[in-house]
PDB file of C-alpha atoms in Angstrom:
ATOM      1  CA  UNK A   1       0.010   0.021  -0.019  1.00 34.00           C
ATOM      2  CA  UNK A   2       1.275   3.471  -0.910  1.00 40.00           C
ATOM      3  CA  UNK A   3       2.163   5.688   1.977  1.00 49.00           C
ATOM      4  CA  UNK A   4      -0.084   8.577   2.863  1.00 55.00           C
ATOM      5  CA  UNK A   5       0.988  12.146   2.705  1.00 82.00           C
ATOM      6  CA  UNK A   6       3.677  13.465   4.970  1.00 90.00           C
ATOM      7  CA  UNK A   7       6.047  10.542   4.794  1.00 91.00           C
ATOM      8  CA  UNK A   8       3.429   8.102   6.078  1.00 90.00           C
ATOM      9  CA  UNK A   9       2.849   9.758   9.369  1.00 90.00           C
ATOM     10  CA  UNK A  10      -0.963   9.027   9.235  1.00 87.00           C
ATOM     11  CA  UNK A  11      -2.058  12.585   8.876  1.00 91.00           C
ATOM     12  CA  UNK A  12      -2.561  14.808   5.903  1.00 91.00           C
ATOM     13  CA  UNK A  13      -2.194  17.940   8.224  1.00 93.00           C
ATOM     14  CA  UNK A  14       1.302  19.528   7.883  1.00 95.00           C
ATOM     15  CA  UNK A  15       1.167  20.937  11.414  1.00 94.00           C
ATOM     16  CA  UNK A  16       0.097  17.703  13.073  1.00 95.00           C
ATOM     17  CA  UNK A  17       2.600  15.666  10.970  1.00 95.00           C
ATOM     18  CA  UNK A  18       5.595  17.609  12.550  1.00 94.00           C
ATOM     19  CA  UNK A  19       4.279  16.789  16.109  1.00 94.00           C
ATOM     20  CA  UNK A  20       3.783  13.181  15.137  1.00 95.00           C
ATOM     21  CA  UNK A  21       7.193  12.830  13.893  1.00 94.00           C
ATOM     22  CA  UNK A  22       8.610  14.398  17.109  1.00 94.00           C
ATOM     23  CA  UNK A  23       6.550  12.288  19.334  1.00 93.00           C
ATOM     24  CA  UNK A  24       7.563   9.163  17.431  1.00 93.00           C
ATOM     25  CA  UNK A  25      11.207   9.910  17.964  1.00 91.00           C
ATOM     26  CA  UNK A  26      10.434  10.209  21.738  1.00 90.00           C
ATOM     27  CA  UNK A  27       8.727   6.870  21.778  1.00 92.00           C
ATOM     28  CA  UNK A  28      11.573   5.330  20.069  1.00 90.00           C
ATOM     29  CA  UNK A  29      14.042   6.799  22.396  1.00 87.00           C
ATOM     30  CA  UNK A  30      15.714   9.111  19.818  1.00 82.00           C
ATOM     31  CA  UNK A  31      14.786  12.238  21.548  1.00 82.00           C
ATOM     32  CA  UNK A  32      13.400  13.101  25.076  1.00 84.00           C
ATOM     33  CA  UNK A  33       9.780  13.881  25.442  1.00 87.00           C
ATOM     34  CA  UNK A  34      10.612  17.343  26.560  1.00 86.00           C
ATOM     35  CA  UNK A  35      12.664  17.958  23.336  1.00 86.00           C
ATOM     36  CA  UNK A  36       9.831  16.287  21.338  1.00 89.00           C
ATOM     37  CA  UNK A  37       7.391  18.815  22.817  1.00 91.00           C
ATOM     38  CA  UNK A  38       9.642  21.774  21.935  1.00 91.00           C
ATOM     39  CA  UNK A  39      10.196  20.567  18.418  1.00 94.00           C
ATOM     40  CA  UNK A  40       6.404  20.134  17.935  1.00 93.00           C
ATOM     41  CA  UNK A  41       5.761  23.637  19.215  1.00 94.00           C
ATOM     42  CA  UNK A  42       8.398  25.376  17.024  1.00 96.00           C
ATOM     43  CA  UNK A  43       7.384  23.319  13.992  1.00 97.00           C
ATOM     44  CA  UNK A  44       3.914  25.039  14.148  1.00 96.00           C
ATOM     45  CA  UNK A  45       5.417  28.346  13.280  1.00 96.00           C
ATOM     46  CA  UNK A  46       6.912  26.833  10.167  1.00 97.00           C
ATOM     47  CA  UNK A  47       3.585  24.989   9.305  1.00 96.00           C
ATOM     48  CA  UNK A  48       1.737  28.330   9.575  1.00 96.00           C
ATOM     49  CA  UNK A  49       4.152  29.919   7.155  1.00 96.00           C
ATOM     50  CA  UNK A  50       4.109  26.954   4.851  1.00 96.00           C
ATOM     51  CA  UNK A  51       0.377  27.150   4.605  1.00 94.00           C
ATOM     52  CA  UNK A  52       0.664  30.829   3.476  1.00 92.00           C
ATOM     53  CA  UNK A  53       3.060  29.699   0.834  1.00 92.00           C
ATOM     54  CA  UNK A  54       0.701  27.004  -0.441  1.00 93.00           C
ATOM     55  CA  UNK A  55       2.773  24.056   0.905  1.00 94.00           C
ATOM     56  CA  UNK A  56       0.527  21.343   2.252  1.00 92.00           C
ATOM     57  CA  UNK A  57       2.776  18.318   2.375  1.00 93.00           C
ATOM     58  CA  UNK A  58       6.225  17.630   3.935  1.00 95.00           C
ATOM     59  CA  UNK A  59       7.324  16.127   0.762  1.00 94.00           C
ATOM     60  CA  UNK A  60       7.025  19.501  -0.942  1.00 94.00           C
ATOM     61  CA  UNK A  61       9.096  21.387   1.704  1.00 96.00           C
ATOM     62  CA  UNK A  62      12.462  22.308   0.158  1.00 96.00           C
ATOM     63  CA  UNK A  63      15.701  23.893   1.581  1.00 95.00           C
ATOM     64  CA  UNK A  64      14.719  27.018  -0.309  1.00 94.00           C
ATOM     65  CA  UNK A  65      11.428  27.170   1.432  1.00 96.00           C
ATOM     66  CA  UNK A  66      13.118  26.806   4.971  1.00 97.00           C
ATOM     67  CA  UNK A  67      15.768  29.305   3.987  1.00 95.00           C
ATOM     68  CA  UNK A  68      13.160  31.845   3.008  1.00 94.00           C
ATOM     69  CA  UNK A  69      11.422  31.226   6.278  1.00 96.00           C
ATOM     70  CA  UNK A  70      14.619  31.625   8.125  1.00 95.00           C
ATOM     71  CA  UNK A  71      15.420  34.948   6.343  1.00 93.00           C
ATOM     72  CA  UNK A  72      12.096  36.289   7.497  1.00 92.00           C
ATOM     73  CA  UNK A  73      13.134  35.182  11.048  1.00 94.00           C
ATOM     74  CA  UNK A  74      16.543  36.974  10.506  1.00 91.00           C
ATOM     75  CA  UNK A  75      14.808  40.227   9.910  1.00 87.00           C
ATOM     76  CA  UNK A  76      12.695  39.977  13.113  1.00 86.00           C
ATOM     77  CA  UNK A  77      15.995  39.195  15.111  1.00 83.00           C
ATOM     78  CA  UNK A  78      17.622  42.224  13.494  1.00 79.00           C
ATOM     79  CA  UNK A  79      14.706  44.360  14.451  1.00 76.00           C
ATOM     80  CA  UNK A  80      14.867  43.136  18.122  1.00 71.00           C
ATOM     81  CA  UNK A  81      11.528  41.182  17.950  1.00 79.00           C
ATOM     82  CA  UNK A  82      13.207  37.803  18.612  1.00 82.00           C
ATOM     83  CA  UNK A  83      16.520  36.781  20.174  1.00 79.00           C
ATOM     84  CA  UNK A  84      19.199  35.440  17.996  1.00 83.00           C
ATOM     85  CA  UNK A  85      19.194  32.083  19.824  1.00 83.00           C
ATOM     86  CA  UNK A  86      15.412  31.676  19.609  1.00 87.00           C
ATOM     87  CA  UNK A  87      15.504  32.556  15.859  1.00 92.00           C
ATOM     88  CA  UNK A  88      18.217  29.895  15.360  1.00 92.00           C
ATOM     89  CA  UNK A  89      16.200  27.374  17.292  1.00 92.00           C
ATOM     90  CA  UNK A  90      13.149  27.932  15.095  1.00 96.00           C
ATOM     91  CA  UNK A  91      14.998  27.018  12.053  1.00 96.00           C
ATOM     92  CA  UNK A  92      16.898  24.219  13.746  1.00 95.00           C
ATOM     93  CA  UNK A  93      13.595  22.725  14.751  1.00 96.00           C
ATOM     94  CA  UNK A  94      12.379  22.605  11.126  1.00 97.00           C
ATOM     95  CA  UNK A  95      15.686  20.725  10.267  1.00 96.00           C
ATOM     96  CA  UNK A  96      15.127  18.384  12.974  1.00 95.00           C
ATOM     97  CA  UNK A  97      11.417  17.561  12.300  1.00 96.00           C
ATOM     98  CA  UNK A  98      12.169  17.049   8.464  1.00 96.00           C
ATOM     99  CA  UNK A  99      15.148  14.868   9.289  1.00 95.00           C
ATOM    100  CA  UNK A 100      12.966  12.817  11.463  1.00 94.00           C
ATOM    101  CA  UNK A 101      10.068  12.614   9.228  1.00 94.00           C
ATOM    102  CA  UNK A 102      12.095  11.849   6.093  1.00 92.00           C
ATOM    103  CA  UNK A 103      14.273   9.116   7.952  1.00 89.00           C
ATOM    104  CA  UNK A 104      17.446  11.116   7.590  1.00 89.00           C
ATOM    105  CA  UNK A 105      17.127  12.134   3.933  1.00 92.00           C
ATOM    106  CA  UNK A 106      16.793  15.940   4.799  1.00 95.00           C
ATOM    107  CA  UNK A 107      19.739  18.228   4.084  1.00 92.00           C
ATOM    108  CA  UNK A 108      19.877  20.834   6.805  1.00 94.00           C
ATOM    109  CA  UNK A 109      19.607  24.572   6.296  1.00 95.00           C
ATOM    110  CA  UNK A 110      22.053  26.597   8.303  1.00 94.00           C
ATOM    111  CA  UNK A 111      20.419  29.263  10.469  1.00 93.00           C
ATOM    112  CA  UNK A 112      23.451  31.513  10.059  1.00 90.00           C
ATOM    113  CA  UNK A 113      24.867  30.939   6.608  1.00 90.00           C
ATOM    114  CA  UNK A 114      21.728  30.230   4.785  1.00 92.00           C
ATOM    115  CA  UNK A 115      19.239  32.438   6.775  1.00 93.00           C
ATOM    116  CA  UNK A 116      21.430  35.158   8.051  1.00 89.00           C
ATOM    117  CA  UNK A 117      20.470  34.832  11.737  1.00 88.00           C
ATOM    118  CA  UNK A 118      23.570  36.126  13.576  1.00 75.00           C
ATOM    119  CA  UNK A 119      24.768  35.645  17.002  1.00 66.00           C
ATOM    120  CA  UNK A 120      25.012  39.234  18.119  1.00 57.00           C
ATOM    121  CA  UNK A 121      23.742  41.991  20.403  1.00 57.00           C
ATOM    122  CA  UNK A 122      20.553  43.716  19.416  1.00 66.00           C
ATOM    123  CA  UNK A 123      21.855  46.961  20.476  1.00 72.00           C
ATOM    124  CA  UNK A 124      22.990  49.004  17.359  1.00 75.00           C
ATOM    125  CA  UNK A 125      26.433  50.460  17.857  1.00 72.00           C
ATOM    126  CA  UNK A 126      27.077  51.808  14.319  1.00 79.00           C
ATOM    127  CA  UNK A 127      25.351  53.920  11.698  1.00 83.00           C
ATOM    128  CA  UNK A 128      22.732  52.072   9.499  1.00 86.00           C
ATOM    129  CA  UNK A 129      24.154  51.001   6.130  1.00 88.00           C
ATOM    130  CA  UNK A 130      21.370  52.789   4.270  1.00 88.00           C
ATOM    131  CA  UNK A 131      21.906  56.100   5.977  1.00 89.00           C
ATOM    132  CA  UNK A 132      23.618  57.753   3.030  1.00 91.00           C
ATOM    133  CA  UNK A 133      20.846  58.690   0.382  1.00 92.00           C
ATOM    134  CA  UNK A 134      23.309  58.920  -2.414  1.00 94.00           C
ATOM    135  CA  UNK A 135      24.057  55.064  -2.079  1.00 95.00           C
ATOM    136  CA  UNK A 136      20.255  54.326  -1.857  1.00 96.00           C
ATOM    137  CA  UNK A 137      19.554  56.592  -4.913  1.00 96.00           C
ATOM    138  CA  UNK A 138      22.223  54.738  -6.888  1.00 96.00           C
ATOM    139  CA  UNK A 139      20.614  51.416  -6.108  1.00 97.00           C
ATOM    140  CA  UNK A 140      17.208  52.731  -7.136  1.00 97.00           C
ATOM    141  CA  UNK A 141      18.478  54.207 -10.267  1.00 97.00           C
ATOM    142  CA  UNK A 142      20.374  50.816 -11.099  1.00 97.00           C
ATOM    143  CA  UNK A 143      17.042  48.932 -10.554  1.00 97.00           C
ATOM    144  CA  UNK A 144      15.080  51.394 -12.712  1.00 97.00           C
ATOM    145  CA  UNK A 145      17.658  51.127 -15.554  1.00 97.00           C
ATOM    146  CA  UNK A 146      17.098  47.335 -15.458  1.00 97.00           C
ATOM    147  CA  UNK A 147      13.403  47.646 -15.705  1.00 97.00           C
ATOM    148  CA  UNK A 148      12.614  47.096 -12.040  1.00 98.00           C
ATOM    149  CA  UNK A 149      10.823  50.372 -11.175  1.00 98.00           C
ATOM    150  CA  UNK A 150       8.590  48.713  -8.597  1.00 98.00           C
ATOM    151  CA  UNK A 151      11.645  47.387  -6.832  1.00 98.00           C
ATOM    152  CA  UNK A 152      13.311  50.729  -6.811  1.00 98.00           C
ATOM    153  CA  UNK A 153      10.182  52.243  -5.416  1.00 98.00           C
ATOM    154  CA  UNK A 154      10.098  49.641  -2.545  1.00 98.00           C
ATOM    155  CA  UNK A 155      13.775  50.548  -1.623  1.00 98.00           C
ATOM    156  CA  UNK A 156      12.953  54.273  -1.544  1.00 98.00           C
ATOM    157  CA  UNK A 157       9.706  53.776   0.534  1.00 98.00           C
ATOM    158  CA  UNK A 158      11.656  51.631   2.953  1.00 98.00           C
ATOM    159  CA  UNK A 159      14.356  54.335   3.355  1.00 98.00           C
ATOM    160  CA  UNK A 160      11.857  57.368   3.439  1.00 98.00           C
ATOM    161  CA  UNK A 161       8.911  55.960   5.322  1.00 98.00           C
ATOM    162  CA  UNK A 162      10.540  53.279   7.289  1.00 97.00           C
ATOM    163  CA  UNK A 163       8.332  50.586   5.612  1.00 97.00           C
ATOM    164  CA  UNK A 164       9.002  46.758   5.821  1.00 95.00           C
ATOM    165  CA  UNK A 165       9.383  45.216   2.483  1.00 94.00           C
ATOM    166  CA  UNK A 166       5.797  43.714   2.409  1.00 94.00           C
ATOM    167  CA  UNK A 167       4.286  46.983   3.532  1.00 97.00           C
ATOM    168  CA  UNK A 168       6.089  48.906   0.769  1.00 98.00           C
ATOM    169  CA  UNK A 169       5.103  46.233  -1.734  1.00 98.00           C
ATOM    170  CA  UNK A 170       1.496  46.259  -0.928  1.00 97.00           C
ATOM    171  CA  UNK A 171       0.965  50.044  -0.449  1.00 98.00           C
ATOM    172  CA  UNK A 172      -1.416  51.786  -2.764  1.00 98.00           C
ATOM    173  CA  UNK A 173       1.014  54.411  -3.856  1.00 98.00           C
ATOM    174  CA  UNK A 174      -1.535  56.567  -5.539  1.00 98.00           C
ATOM    175  CA  UNK A 175      -3.790  56.762  -2.394  1.00 98.00           C
ATOM    176  CA  UNK A 176      -0.751  57.254  -0.154  1.00 98.00           C
ATOM    177  CA  UNK A 177       0.531  60.229  -2.274  1.00 98.00           C
ATOM    178  CA  UNK A 178      -2.849  61.903  -2.152  1.00 98.00           C
ATOM    179  CA  UNK A 179      -3.089  61.439   1.660  1.00 98.00           C
ATOM    180  CA  UNK A 180       0.487  62.739   2.040  1.00 98.00           C
ATOM    181  CA  UNK A 181      -0.318  65.846  -0.012  1.00 97.00           C
ATOM    182  CA  UNK A 182      -3.553  66.558   1.837  1.00 98.00           C
ATOM    183  CA  UNK A 183      -2.668  65.403   5.336  1.00 98.00           C
ATOM    184  CA  UNK A 184       1.077  65.303   5.765  1.00 98.00           C
ATOM    185  CA  UNK A 185       0.841  61.596   6.783  1.00 98.00           C
ATOM    186  CA  UNK A 186       0.371  58.200   5.280  1.00 98.00           C
ATOM    187  CA  UNK A 187      -1.601  55.374   6.763  1.00 98.00           C
ATOM    188  CA  UNK A 188      -0.095  51.962   6.520  1.00 98.00           C
ATOM    189  CA  UNK A 189      -2.677  49.008   6.396  1.00 96.00           C
ATOM    190  CA  UNK A 190      -1.499  46.248   4.241  1.00 96.00           C
ATOM    191  CA  UNK A 191       1.264  43.852   5.021  1.00 92.00           C
ATOM    192  CA  UNK A 192       1.735  45.080   8.608  1.00 92.00           C
ATOM    193  CA  UNK A 193       2.736  42.681  11.385  1.00 85.00           C
ATOM    194  CA  UNK A 194      -0.398  41.640  13.190  1.00 81.00           C
ATOM    195  CA  UNK A 195      -2.616  43.600  10.907  1.00 87.00           C
ATOM    196  CA  UNK A 196      -1.857  46.686  13.008  1.00 90.00           C
ATOM    197  CA  UNK A 197      -2.677  49.909  11.189  1.00 94.00           C
ATOM    198  CA  UNK A 198      -0.330  52.759  11.774  1.00 97.00           C
ATOM    199  CA  UNK A 199       0.184  56.245  10.362  1.00 97.00           C
ATOM    200  CA  UNK A 200       3.626  57.683   9.269  1.00 98.00           C
ATOM    201  CA  UNK A 201       4.265  61.421   9.369  1.00 98.00           C
ATOM    202  CA  UNK A 202       5.311  63.082   6.005  1.00 98.00           C
ATOM    203  CA  UNK A 203       7.693  65.867   6.769  1.00 96.00           C
ATOM    204  CA  UNK A 204      10.143  66.047   3.952  1.00 96.00           C
ATOM    205  CA  UNK A 205      10.253  66.487   0.248  1.00 96.00           C
ATOM    206  CA  UNK A 206      12.158  63.288  -0.176  1.00 97.00           C
ATOM    207  CA  UNK A 207       9.237  61.421   1.196  1.00 98.00           C
ATOM    208  CA  UNK A 208       6.740  62.961  -1.285  1.00 98.00           C
ATOM    209  CA  UNK A 209       9.245  62.494  -4.142  1.00 98.00           C
ATOM    210  CA  UNK A 210       9.553  58.755  -3.144  1.00 98.00           C
ATOM    211  CA  UNK A 211       5.800  58.444  -3.091  1.00 98.00           C
ATOM    212  CA  UNK A 212       5.493  60.123  -6.480  1.00 98.00           C
ATOM    213  CA  UNK A 213       7.957  57.781  -8.116  1.00 98.00           C
ATOM    214  CA  UNK A 214       6.119  54.777  -6.497  1.00 98.00           C
ATOM    215  CA  UNK A 215       2.812  56.021  -7.977  1.00 98.00           C
ATOM    216  CA  UNK A 216       4.471  56.140 -11.332  1.00 98.00           C
ATOM    217  CA  UNK A 217       5.765  52.659 -11.021  1.00 98.00           C
ATOM    218  CA  UNK A 218       2.434  51.228  -9.709  1.00 98.00           C
ATOM    219  CA  UNK A 219       0.653  52.538 -12.977  1.00 95.00           C
ATOM    220  CA  UNK A 220      -2.887  51.319 -13.011  1.00 94.00           C
ATOM    221  CA  UNK A 221      -2.372  48.458 -10.369  1.00 96.00           C
ATOM    222  CA  UNK A 222      -3.588  48.422  -6.915  1.00 96.00           C
ATOM    223  CA  UNK A 223      -0.103  48.041  -5.297  1.00 98.00           C
ATOM    224  CA  UNK A 224       3.591  47.716  -6.245  1.00 98.00           C
ATOM    225  CA  UNK A 225       3.126  44.042  -6.809  1.00 97.00           C
ATOM    226  CA  UNK A 226       2.616  43.375 -10.469  1.00 97.00           C
ATOM    227  CA  UNK A 227      -0.990  42.581 -11.206  1.00 96.00           C
ATOM    228  CA  UNK A 228       0.029  39.453 -13.004  1.00 96.00           C
ATOM    229  CA  UNK A 229       1.965  38.145  -9.940  1.00 96.00           C
ATOM    230  CA  UNK A 230       1.092  37.022  -6.484  1.00 94.00           C
ATOM    231  CA  UNK A 231       2.959  37.970  -3.341  1.00 92.00           C
ATOM    232  CA  UNK A 232       5.226  34.972  -3.448  1.00 90.00           C
ATOM    233  CA  UNK A 233       6.107  35.431  -7.092  1.00 95.00           C
ATOM    234  CA  UNK A 234       6.882  39.096  -6.611  1.00 96.00           C
ATOM    235  CA  UNK A 235       9.083  38.167  -3.480  1.00 92.00           C
ATOM    236  CA  UNK A 236      11.098  35.725  -5.308  1.00 91.00           C
ATOM    237  CA  UNK A 237      11.456  37.833  -8.324  1.00 95.00           C
ATOM    238  CA  UNK A 238      11.499  41.622  -8.394  1.00 96.00           C
ATOM    239  CA  UNK A 239      11.791  42.026  -4.667  1.00 96.00           C
ATOM    240  CA  UNK A 240      14.669  39.617  -4.439  1.00 93.00           C
ATOM    241  CA  UNK A 241      16.429  41.409  -7.246  1.00 96.00           C
ATOM    242  CA  UNK A 242      15.949  44.612  -5.135  1.00 96.00           C
ATOM    243  CA  UNK A 243      17.565  42.981  -2.109  1.00 93.00           C
ATOM    244  CA  UNK A 244      20.525  41.694  -4.175  1.00 94.00           C
ATOM    245  CA  UNK A 245      21.110  45.194  -5.659  1.00 96.00           C
ATOM    246  CA  UNK A 246      21.276  46.517  -2.091  1.00 94.00           C
ATOM    247  CA  UNK A 247      23.683  43.866  -0.927  1.00 93.00           C
ATOM    248  CA  UNK A 248      25.839  44.651  -4.088  1.00 94.00           C
ATOM    249  CA  UNK A 249      25.975  48.254  -2.757  1.00 94.00           C
ATOM    250  CA  UNK A 250      26.958  47.262   0.662  1.00 92.00           C
ATOM    251  CA  UNK A 251      23.545  47.424   2.309  1.00 92.00           C
ATOM    252  CA  UNK A 252      22.928  43.995   3.717  1.00 88.00           C
ATOM    253  CA  UNK A 253      19.244  44.064   3.979  1.00 88.00           C
ATOM    254  CA  UNK A 254      16.181  46.259   3.641  1.00 92.00           C
ATOM    255  CA  UNK A 255      16.061  46.511   7.432  1.00 90.00           C
ATOM    256  CA  UNK A 256      18.936  48.753   7.289  1.00 93.00           C
ATOM    257  CA  UNK A 257      16.802  51.281   5.419  1.00 96.00           C
ATOM    258  CA  UNK A 258      14.313  51.248   8.151  1.00 95.00           C
ATOM    259  CA  UNK A 259      17.112  51.852  10.761  1.00 93.00           C
ATOM    260  CA  UNK A 260      18.245  54.820   8.591  1.00 95.00           C
ATOM    261  CA  UNK A 261      14.713  56.166   8.788  1.00 96.00           C
ATOM    262  CA  UNK A 262      14.683  55.827  12.562  1.00 95.00           C
ATOM    263  CA  UNK A 263      18.177  57.555  12.894  1.00 93.00           C
ATOM    264  CA  UNK A 264      16.920  60.438  10.842  1.00 95.00           C
ATOM    265  CA  UNK A 265      13.825  60.751  12.713  1.00 95.00           C
ATOM    266  CA  UNK A 266      15.650  60.641  16.055  1.00 93.00           C
ATOM    267  CA  UNK A 267      17.721  63.642  15.084  1.00 93.00           C
ATOM    268  CA  UNK A 268      14.500  65.457  13.932  1.00 94.00           C
ATOM    269  CA  UNK A 269      12.646  64.859  17.122  1.00 95.00           C
ATOM    270  CA  UNK A 270      15.441  65.407  19.547  1.00 94.00           C
ATOM    271  CA  UNK A 271      17.752  67.753  17.796  1.00 94.00           C
ATOM    272  CA  UNK A 272      20.617  65.297  18.431  1.00 93.00           C
ATOM    273  CA  UNK A 273      22.251  62.398  16.622  1.00 90.00           C
ATOM    274  CA  UNK A 274      20.969  59.035  17.761  1.00 90.00           C
ATOM    275  CA  UNK A 275      22.863  57.373  20.687  1.00 89.00           C
ATOM    276  CA  UNK A 276      24.855  54.900  18.582  1.00 85.00           C
ATOM    277  CA  UNK A 277      26.459  57.920  16.728  1.00 85.00           C
ATOM    278  CA  UNK A 278      27.123  59.668  20.103  1.00 87.00           C
ATOM    279  CA  UNK A 279      24.013  61.929  20.418  1.00 87.00           C
ATOM    280  CA  UNK A 280      23.056  62.723  24.025  1.00 87.00           C
ATOM    281  CA  UNK A 281      19.483  64.000  24.124  1.00 90.00           C
ATOM    282  CA  UNK A 282      17.836  64.519  27.442  1.00 91.00           C
ATOM    283  CA  UNK A 283      16.173  61.526  29.016  1.00 90.00           C
ATOM    284  CA  UNK A 284      12.792  62.868  28.421  1.00 92.00           C
ATOM    285  CA  UNK A 285      13.352  63.824  24.756  1.00 93.00           C
ATOM    286  CA  UNK A 286      14.933  60.440  24.088  1.00 92.00           C
ATOM    287  CA  UNK A 287      12.066  58.599  25.569  1.00 92.00           C
ATOM    288  CA  UNK A 288       9.503  60.636  23.653  1.00 95.00           C
ATOM    289  CA  UNK A 289      11.372  60.053  20.360  1.00 94.00           C
ATOM    290  CA  UNK A 290      11.606  56.364  21.014  1.00 94.00           C
ATOM    291  CA  UNK A 291       7.874  56.060  21.582  1.00 94.00           C
ATOM    292  CA  UNK A 292       7.009  58.080  18.522  1.00 96.00           C
ATOM    293  CA  UNK A 293       9.424  56.159  16.177  1.00 96.00           C
ATOM    294  CA  UNK A 294       8.428  52.797  17.505  1.00 94.00           C
ATOM    295  CA  UNK A 295       4.761  53.567  16.532  1.00 95.00           C
ATOM    296  CA  UNK A 296       5.929  54.837  13.139  1.00 96.00           C
ATOM    297  CA  UNK A 297       7.841  51.649  12.532  1.00 95.00           C
ATOM    298  CA  UNK A 298       4.914  49.439  13.509  1.00 93.00           C
ATOM    299  CA  UNK A 299       6.417  48.240  16.846  1.00 90.00           C
ATOM    300  CA  UNK A 300       4.509  47.788  20.122  1.00 82.00           C
ATOM    301  CA  UNK A 301       7.459  47.687  22.425  1.00 83.00           C
ATOM    302  CA  UNK A 302       9.784  50.711  22.863  1.00 86.00           C
ATOM    303  CA  UNK A 303      12.646  48.314  23.881  1.00 83.00           C
ATOM    304  CA  UNK A 304      13.072  47.348  20.307  1.00 84.00           C
ATOM    305  CA  UNK A 305      14.410  50.767  19.433  1.00 88.00           C
ATOM    306  CA  UNK A 306      17.793  49.782  20.743  1.00 86.00           C
ATOM    307  CA  UNK A 307      18.123  47.808  17.573  1.00 84.00           C
ATOM    308  CA  UNK A 308      17.528  50.882  15.476  1.00 89.00           C
ATOM    309  CA  UNK A 309      19.082  53.825  17.346  1.00 88.00           C
ATOM    310  CA  UNK A 310      21.169  52.303  20.097  1.00 87.00           C
ATOM    311  CA  UNK A 311      20.860  52.542  23.806  1.00 82.00           C
ATOM    312  CA  UNK A 312      20.578  55.956  25.661  1.00 78.00           C
ATOM    313  CA  UNK A 313      23.585  56.890  27.605  1.00 65.00           C
TER     314      UNK A 313
END
């Protein structure tokens, strides 16, 4: 008789299959019951990600899928939302479950080399790589020259509005530009973490210019994702090309552009450079700026701001 889905684990549910594989290992003495429980819990996060990507069976999970999952975790680690150790554990758990389920045929994905999750302090101690607008403009121009106007717009919106890559991709640039011109702010609703809506103030001409170029790139579409593509296709195509163009210019990830936005806002709000560049605003001004910028970036915890502007003296 042919085996059922998920390596014959007697369930067609991907989330349950991971738990079954971990529990089987515990029963066979390959893992402790405590370890099996931890693996099962951490597998659930990947199973939820896999469902969003249209993956329904363990047999369809590839190293590329796990690497993409881990790269998303790396961004959360860089933002201070997760510790590096926990982020690495999430990826390692996927490796362990897949190895157990496939009877050892799984080739592991490295949390550090393949996913970019680094063991480091979350307290920023140097200037963001994207702080120089000239470098960002060069990247955007290169992308436009290659025909990737939408990718260029995402890069500029990340730098000028502090948007995450998914937020910048899913924004309706035409509506955002109109709101910026009328109300000096932009409401971010699509692609946000936890579905939390927020507003970003529009205080500079660079922001308006970035929105104008994004509007041009969007054309008649509803967002910067090409109308003939879904999110996954865009992420693995034009958006990946934008990330690679940034890396070629010495900007490791789009998150650095959010950090550059935060650093600039810190100086606007306090009148001082951010702490990681030696700025020494008053405690009250520093605290108020952190509260404001955290909200603008879509974070609910002020403590995360150490990953963007450093720790106050």
